[in-house]
Amino acid sequence: MSRPRLAVGVLAALLLLAVLGPALPHLHDHFLGSEYVDHYGTQWFYWFVGRALTEGGEFSHTDLFFHPYGKDIFGHTGTNVLDAILAVPVLAVLGPVLGYNVFVLVGAALSAAAFSLLLREFTDDRLAVAAGTLLFATSPFVLFELVEGRPTQAILLLPVLFVLTAWRTAERRGLRWPLAAGLLLALTGYQYWYYALFGGLVALGHGLWCARRPPDDSGGPVRILARHALMAAVAAVVVAPLAWPMIQATAEAGAVPGLLNVELWDMGDQTPATVEGTVVGMYTWQPGRLTAGFFARNKAGEEIFLDYVQLVPLLSGALALLGLWVAPPRRRARLLAAMVFCAVLALGPTILVADLAFPNPPYILAAKAIPFLRRLWWPARATAFLAILGGVAVALGVAAVRRRWPGLALPAVVLAVAGQGLHLQRNHMLPFPSWTGEIPAGYQCLADGPPGAIIELPYAFTQAHLYYQTFHGRPMLGGMIENNPVFTPLESIQLRRENTWVRRLLGLGSGLRDMPEGWEEEDRQAAYDLGYRYVVLQKDAFDTQLEAEGLLDNAIKMRRRRLNKQLREMVGRSVYEDARVAIYDPWELGLPCADDPPIPDTHVYGIPDHPWFERTFDSPWALTLRRPLGAAHPLETYLDAAGVEPRESGPEGPDPRDMSPEVQETGDNHAGE
């Protein structure tokens, strides 16, 4: 091994140790990443797919959420099933925690190996290939998606292989490469449906340019276009069984929740509001601010942008620009053509320059013309392909430095790797976080006893109940993103609103005053007839501030005592209780885990920390935007278009008019795709 490559190996070991070192001793009992809504959703979906495969259930619908009405899984998450299917045997052998960690680490390693293969298509400089692979494997895009618990988006093995085969499709004759590229594009779509769109845009831009300026020995423009048409046809045929129903549902009004109301967009307004009248945060990439973040409206109706993560380290970006600058003109043009459509899409409907907001006309026109794009709340994810193609440019930059200034090549790589490490540290990815996979003892207790659904209090307190369900397996009243009316079945909302027993129970748990003073016994029986058996009080929601002093401490304790008294009147005394969970048995079925009770929890867990939790749309972090080309419509315009009637917030869920965008969990991936 040459001295430069050995040096890169040492740098790789140091950087990877800095990132993963603290988490390595806990791979068996701590999940890699932050304890966050999308991570809960990923764990649930991997479990759900494994259960469906082993027990013969269906993938598209489940009554485990919003029992007994259920939830359309594909209408919420899309067709993102491939990684979950591949993870099933790994989790079965190694368990949910170690199995998940091994799966994502192997996926990341295979992605890096595929990227190394792609780089050899562009340069035979081994230092450039090694350095480029290291910087790609630890790129902010990849690690950020893993931190937030989205391996579906973080594992780029298939997208990288698709870029390689699409590149060869444009310059090599024969059917081998378009057939391979079409199959890989389809598989990419089964991993993450929008990656198929982004990859298609890469192939479109690259193919059109190569048809205009055909590479040598490519067969000319007609053959290039024919090979790309074959690629598209293969991809369409392979994804058709799942993609076509999704496309039809997207075009059908009301069939897919959360479609953006783009009909009201114009040059002065691009509010990310759904056709149901819910304002959401739209995750966009803003290179003018060197960041990706959320574009939204705050409670006052102001347009704001919330910086979230910086995806381009400065030194790596400089190497990429150098690589593009010195690349042969045809190669540079091909790389830029492959990037251009994804770059335009990643910007979203609004382009920011400082605090000035300008429209992005191509995006607006595309969203109006293509219904599929109206469900894209996260256009910044298109930067996945910019990370791949930009990573190629980084390697070309290293190769250029080595050709022109051989003595500076290794120092340049050292600086780039060090800069990347500092960048990751500033963006909360170094050291890599992890969270315990421990299930609260009360939820372990629910894994036994008579079957039946549970009602959790407070309603919509934490999405951790998705993960807890992977242990106890009981259906529940709530579900995935239940505090967002866009994703909640109407029948479930009606149950919470019209059943006096359920409404009062949820009102007690949430501390609301707008609830019935009493309840009808027939409504309690109706809940039993629907399959509900136990009520679960999540004490973490009430005890997170019990270390407070004085009046605040007394007020919290008084609230708990009052709640316990009122609950006893409705559901009797708890049959199980520890520091975190109390289980009530309204229909006197007995303790679920009477034969094998778990060791009770003795400490409150509270609400987990997350590096971005404090950044809400009404916080000082939010940048208020100005419109030089017109003013945004009043929020009432979007609400009136959705037919939203004003009402008071209640236990059945908040009114979209009262909901701040920060509580609209966008949840991406399996949790809220």
CSV table of N, CA and C in Angstrom, one decimal, residues 416-491:
chain,number,residue,atom,x,y,z
A,416,ALA,N,-9.5,18.3,4.4
A,416,ALA,CA,-10.9,18.0,4.0
A,416,ALA,C,-11.5,17.1,5.1
A,417,VAL,N,-10.8,16.1,5.5
A,417,VAL,CA,-11.3,15.1,6.4
A,417,VAL,C,-11.5,15.8,7.8
A,418,ALA,N,-10.5,16.6,8.2
A,418,ALA,CA,-10.6,17.3,9.5
A,418,ALA,C,-11.8,18.3,9.4
A,419,GLY,N,-11.9,19.0,8.3
A,419,GLY,CA,-13.1,19.9,8.2
A,419,GLY,C,-14.4,19.2,8.2
A,420,GLN,N,-14.4,18.0,7.6
A,420,GLN,CA,-15.7,17.2,7.7
A,420,GLN,C,-16.0,16.8,9.1
A,421,GLY,N,-15.0,16.4,9.9
A,421,GLY,CA,-15.2,16.0,11.3
A,421,GLY,C,-15.7,17.2,12.1
A,422,LEU,N,-15.2,18.4,11.9
A,422,LEU,CA,-15.7,19.6,12.6
A,422,LEU,C,-17.1,19.9,12.2
A,423,HIS,N,-17.4,19.7,10.9
A,423,HIS,CA,-18.7,20.0,10.4
A,423,HIS,C,-19.7,19.0,11.0
A,424,LEU,N,-19.4,17.8,11.1
A,424,LEU,CA,-20.3,16.8,11.7
A,424,LEU,C,-20.5,17.1,13.2
A,425,GLN,N,-19.4,17.5,13.9
A,425,GLN,CA,-19.5,17.8,15.3
A,425,GLN,C,-20.5,19.0,15.5
A,426,ARG,N,-20.3,20.1,14.7
A,426,ARG,CA,-21.2,21.3,14.8
A,426,ARG,C,-22.7,20.9,14.5
A,427,ASN,N,-22.9,19.9,13.7
A,427,ASN,CA,-24.2,19.5,13.3
A,427,ASN,C,-24.8,18.3,14.1
A,428,HIS,N,-24.2,18.0,15.3
A,428,HIS,CA,-24.7,17.0,16.2
A,428,HIS,C,-24.6,15.6,15.6
A,429,MET,N,-23.6,15.3,14.8
A,429,MET,CA,-23.5,14.0,14.3
A,429,MET,C,-22.2,13.3,14.7
A,430,LEU,N,-21.3,14.0,15.4
A,430,LEU,CA,-20.1,13.5,15.9
A,430,LEU,C,-20.0,14.0,17.4
A,431,PRO,N,-19.9,13.1,18.4
A,431,PRO,CA,-20.0,11.6,18.2
A,431,PRO,C,-21.5,11.2,17.9
A,432,PHE,N,-21.6,10.1,17.3
A,432,PHE,CA,-22.9,9.6,16.8
A,432,PHE,C,-23.8,9.3,18.0
A,433,PRO,N,-25.0,9.8,18.1
A,433,PRO,CA,-25.9,9.5,19.3
A,433,PRO,C,-26.4,8.1,19.2
A,434,SER,N,-26.9,7.7,20.3
A,434,SER,CA,-27.7,6.4,20.4
A,434,SER,C,-28.7,6.5,21.5
A,435,TRP,N,-29.7,5.6,21.5
A,435,TRP,CA,-30.7,5.6,22.5
A,435,TRP,C,-31.1,4.2,22.9
A,436,THR,N,-31.5,4.0,24.1
A,436,THR,CA,-31.7,2.7,24.7
A,436,THR,C,-32.9,2.1,24.1
A,437,GLY,N,-32.9,0.8,23.8
A,437,GLY,CA,-34.0,0.1,23.3
A,437,GLY,C,-34.9,-0.5,24.4
A,438,GLU,N,-34.7,-0.1,25.6
A,438,GLU,CA,-35.5,-0.6,26.7
A,438,GLU,C,-37.0,-0.3,26.6
A,439,ILE,N,-37.8,-1.3,26.8
A,439,ILE,CA,-39.3,-1.1,26.8
A,439,ILE,C,-39.7,-0.8,28.3
A,440,PRO,N,-40.5,0.2,28.5
A,440,PRO,CA,-41.0,0.4,29.9
A,440,PRO,C,-41.7,-0.9,30.4
A,441,ALA,N,-41.5,-1.1,31.7
A,441,ALA,CA,-42.0,-2.3,32.3
A,441,ALA,C,-43.5,-2.5,32.1
A,442,GLY,N,-44.3,-1.3,32.2
A,442,GLY,CA,-45.7,-1.4,32.1
A,442,GLY,C,-46.1,-1.9,30.7
A,443,TYR,N,-45.4,-1.5,29.7
A,443,TYR,CA,-45.7,-2.0,28.3
A,443,TYR,C,-45.3,-3.4,28.1
A,444,GLN,N,-44.2,-3.8,28.9
A,444,GLN,CA,-43.9,-5.2,28.9
A,444,GLN,C,-45.0,-6.1,29.5
A,445,CYS,N,-45.6,-5.5,30.5
A,445,CYS,CA,-46.8,-6.2,31.1
A,445,CYS,C,-47.9,-6.5,30.2
A,446,LEU,N,-48.1,-5.5,29.3
A,446,LEU,CA,-49.2,-5.6,28.3
A,446,LEU,C,-49.0,-6.7,27.3
A,447,ALA,N,-47.8,-7.2,27.2
A,447,ALA,CA,-47.6,-8.3,26.2
A,447,ALA,C,-48.3,-9.6,26.6
A,448,ASP,N,-48.8,-9.7,27.8
A,448,ASP,CA,-49.5,-10.9,28.3
A,448,ASP,C,-50.9,-10.5,28.5
A,449,GLY,N,-51.7,-11.5,29.0
A,449,GLY,CA,-53.1,-11.3,29.4
A,449,GLY,C,-54.1,-11.4,28.2
A,450,PRO,N,-55.3,-11.1,28.5
A,450,PRO,CA,-56.4,-11.2,27.5
A,450,PRO,C,-56.1,-10.3,26.4
A,451,PRO,N,-56.4,-10.7,25.1
A,451,PRO,CA,-56.1,-9.8,24.0
A,451,PRO,C,-57.1,-8.6,24.0
A,452,GLY,N,-56.7,-7.6,23.3
A,452,GLY,CA,-57.6,-6.4,23.3
A,452,GLY,C,-56.8,-5.1,23.1
A,453,ALA,N,-57.4,-4.1,22.7
A,453,ALA,CA,-56.8,-2.8,22.4
A,453,ALA,C,-56.6,-1.9,23.6
A,454,ILE,N,-55.8,-0.9,23.5
A,454,ILE,CA,-55.5,0.0,24.7
A,454,ILE,C,-55.8,1.4,24.3
A,455,ILE,N,-56.2,2.2,25.3
A,455,ILE,CA,-56.3,3.6,25.2
A,455,ILE,C,-55.2,4.2,26.1
A,456,GLU,N,-54.4,5.1,25.4
A,456,GLU,CA,-53.3,5.7,26.1
A,456,GLU,C,-53.6,7.1,26.5
A,457,LEU,N,-53.2,7.5,27.7
A,457,LEU,CA,-53.3,8.9,28.2
A,457,LEU,C,-51.9,9.4,28.6
A,458,PRO,N,-51.7,10.7,28.3
A,458,PRO,CA,-52.4,11.6,27.4
A,458,PRO,C,-52.4,11.1,26.0
A,459,TYR,N,-53.5,11.4,25.3
A,459,TYR,CA,-53.5,11.1,23.9
A,459,TYR,C,-52.4,11.8,23.1
A,460,ALA,N,-51.7,11.1,22.2
A,460,ALA,CA,-50.7,11.7,21.4
A,460,ALA,C,-49.5,12.3,22.2
A,461,PHE,N,-49.2,11.7,23.4
A,461,PHE,CA,-48.1,12.3,24.2
A,461,PHE,C,-46.8,12.0,23.5
A,462,THR,N,-46.5,10.8,23.0
A,462,THR,CA,-45.2,10.5,22.4
A,462,THR,C,-45.4,9.4,21.3
A,463,GLN,N,-44.6,9.6,20.3
A,463,GLN,CA,-44.6,8.5,19.3
A,463,GLN,C,-43.8,7.3,19.7
A,464,ALA,N,-43.2,7.3,20.9
A,464,ALA,CA,-42.5,6.1,21.4
A,464,ALA,C,-43.5,4.9,21.5
A,465,HIS,N,-44.8,5.2,21.5
A,465,HIS,CA,-45.7,4.1,21.6
A,465,HIS,C,-45.7,3.2,20.4
A,466,LEU,N,-45.2,3.8,19.2
A,466,LEU,CA,-45.0,2.9,18.1
A,466,LEU,C,-44.0,1.8,18.3
A,467,TYR,N,-42.9,2.2,19.0
A,467,TYR,CA,-41.8,1.3,19.3
A,467,TYR,C,-42.3,0.3,20.4
A,468,TYR,N,-43.0,0.8,21.4
A,468,TYR,CA,-43.5,-0.1,22.5
A,468,TYR,C,-44.5,-1.1,21.9
A,469,GLN,N,-45.2,-0.8,20.8
A,469,GLN,CA,-46.2,-1.7,20.3
A,469,GLN,C,-45.4,-2.9,19.7
A,470,THR,N,-44.2,-2.8,19.2
A,470,THR,CA,-43.4,-3.9,18.7
A,470,THR,C,-43.2,-5.0,19.7
A,471,PHE,N,-43.4,-4.6,21.0
A,471,PHE,CA,-43.2,-5.6,22.1
A,471,PHE,C,-44.5,-6.2,22.5
A,472,HIS,N,-45.6,-5.3,22.8
A,472,HIS,CA,-46.8,-5.8,23.3
A,472,HIS,C,-47.8,-6.3,22.2
A,473,GLY,N,-47.7,-5.7,21.0
A,473,GLY,CA,-48.5,-6.1,19.9
A,473,GLY,C,-50.0,-5.8,20.0
A,474,ARG,N,-50.4,-5.0,20.9
A,474,ARG,CA,-51.9,-4.7,21.1
A,474,ARG,C,-52.3,-3.5,20.1
A,475,PRO,N,-53.4,-3.5,19.5
A,475,PRO,CA,-53.9,-2.4,18.8
A,475,PRO,C,-54.2,-1.2,19.8
A,476,MET,N,-54.2,0.0,19.3
A,476,MET,CA,-54.4,1.2,20.2
A,476,MET,C,-55.3,2.2,19.5
A,477,LEU,N,-55.8,3.1,20.4
A,477,LEU,CA,-56.7,4.1,19.9
A,477,LEU,C,-56.0,5.1,19.0
A,478,GLY,N,-54.7,5.5,19.4
A,478,GLY,CA,-53.9,6.4,18.6
A,478,GLY,C,-53.2,5.7,17.5
A,479,GLY,N,-52.1,6.3,17.0
A,479,GLY,CA,-51.4,5.7,16.0
A,479,GLY,C,-50.2,6.5,15.5
A,480,MET,N,-49.9,6.4,14.3
A,480,MET,CA,-48.8,7.1,13.7
A,480,MET,C,-49.2,8.6,13.4
A,481,ILE,N,-48.5,9.5,14.0
A,481,ILE,CA,-48.8,11.0,13.8
A,481,ILE,C,-50.3,11.3,14.1
A,482,GLU,N,-50.8,10.8,15.2
A,482,GLU,CA,-52.2,11.0,15.5
A,482,GLU,C,-52.6,12.4,15.9
A,483,ASN,N,-51.6,13.3,16.2
A,483,ASN,CA,-51.9,14.7,16.5
A,483,ASN,C,-52.0,15.5,15.2
A,484,ASN,N,-51.9,14.9,14.0
A,484,ASN,CA,-52.1,15.6,12.8
A,484,ASN,C,-53.3,15.0,12.1
A,485,PRO,N,-54.4,15.9,12.0
A,485,PRO,CA,-55.7,15.4,11.5
A,485,PRO,C,-55.6,14.9,10.0
A,486,VAL,N,-54.5,15.3,9.3
A,486,VAL,CA,-54.3,14.8,8.0
A,486,VAL,C,-54.2,13.3,7.9
A,487,PHE,N,-53.6,12.7,8.9
A,487,PHE,CA,-53.3,11.3,8.9
A,487,PHE,C,-54.2,10.4,9.8
A,488,THR,N,-55.3,11.0,10.3
A,488,THR,CA,-56.2,10.4,11.2
A,488,THR,C,-57.5,10.0,10.5
A,489,PRO,N,-57.9,8.7,10.6
A,489,PRO,CA,-59.2,8.4,10.0
A,489,PRO,C,-60.4,9.2,10.6
A,490,LEU,N,-61.3,9.6,9.8
A,490,LEU,CA,-62.4,10.4,10.2
A,490,LEU,C,-63.2,9.6,11.3
A,491,GLU,N,-63.4,8.3,11.1
A,491,GLU,CA,-64.1,7.5,12.1
A,491,GLU,C,-63.5,7.6,13.5
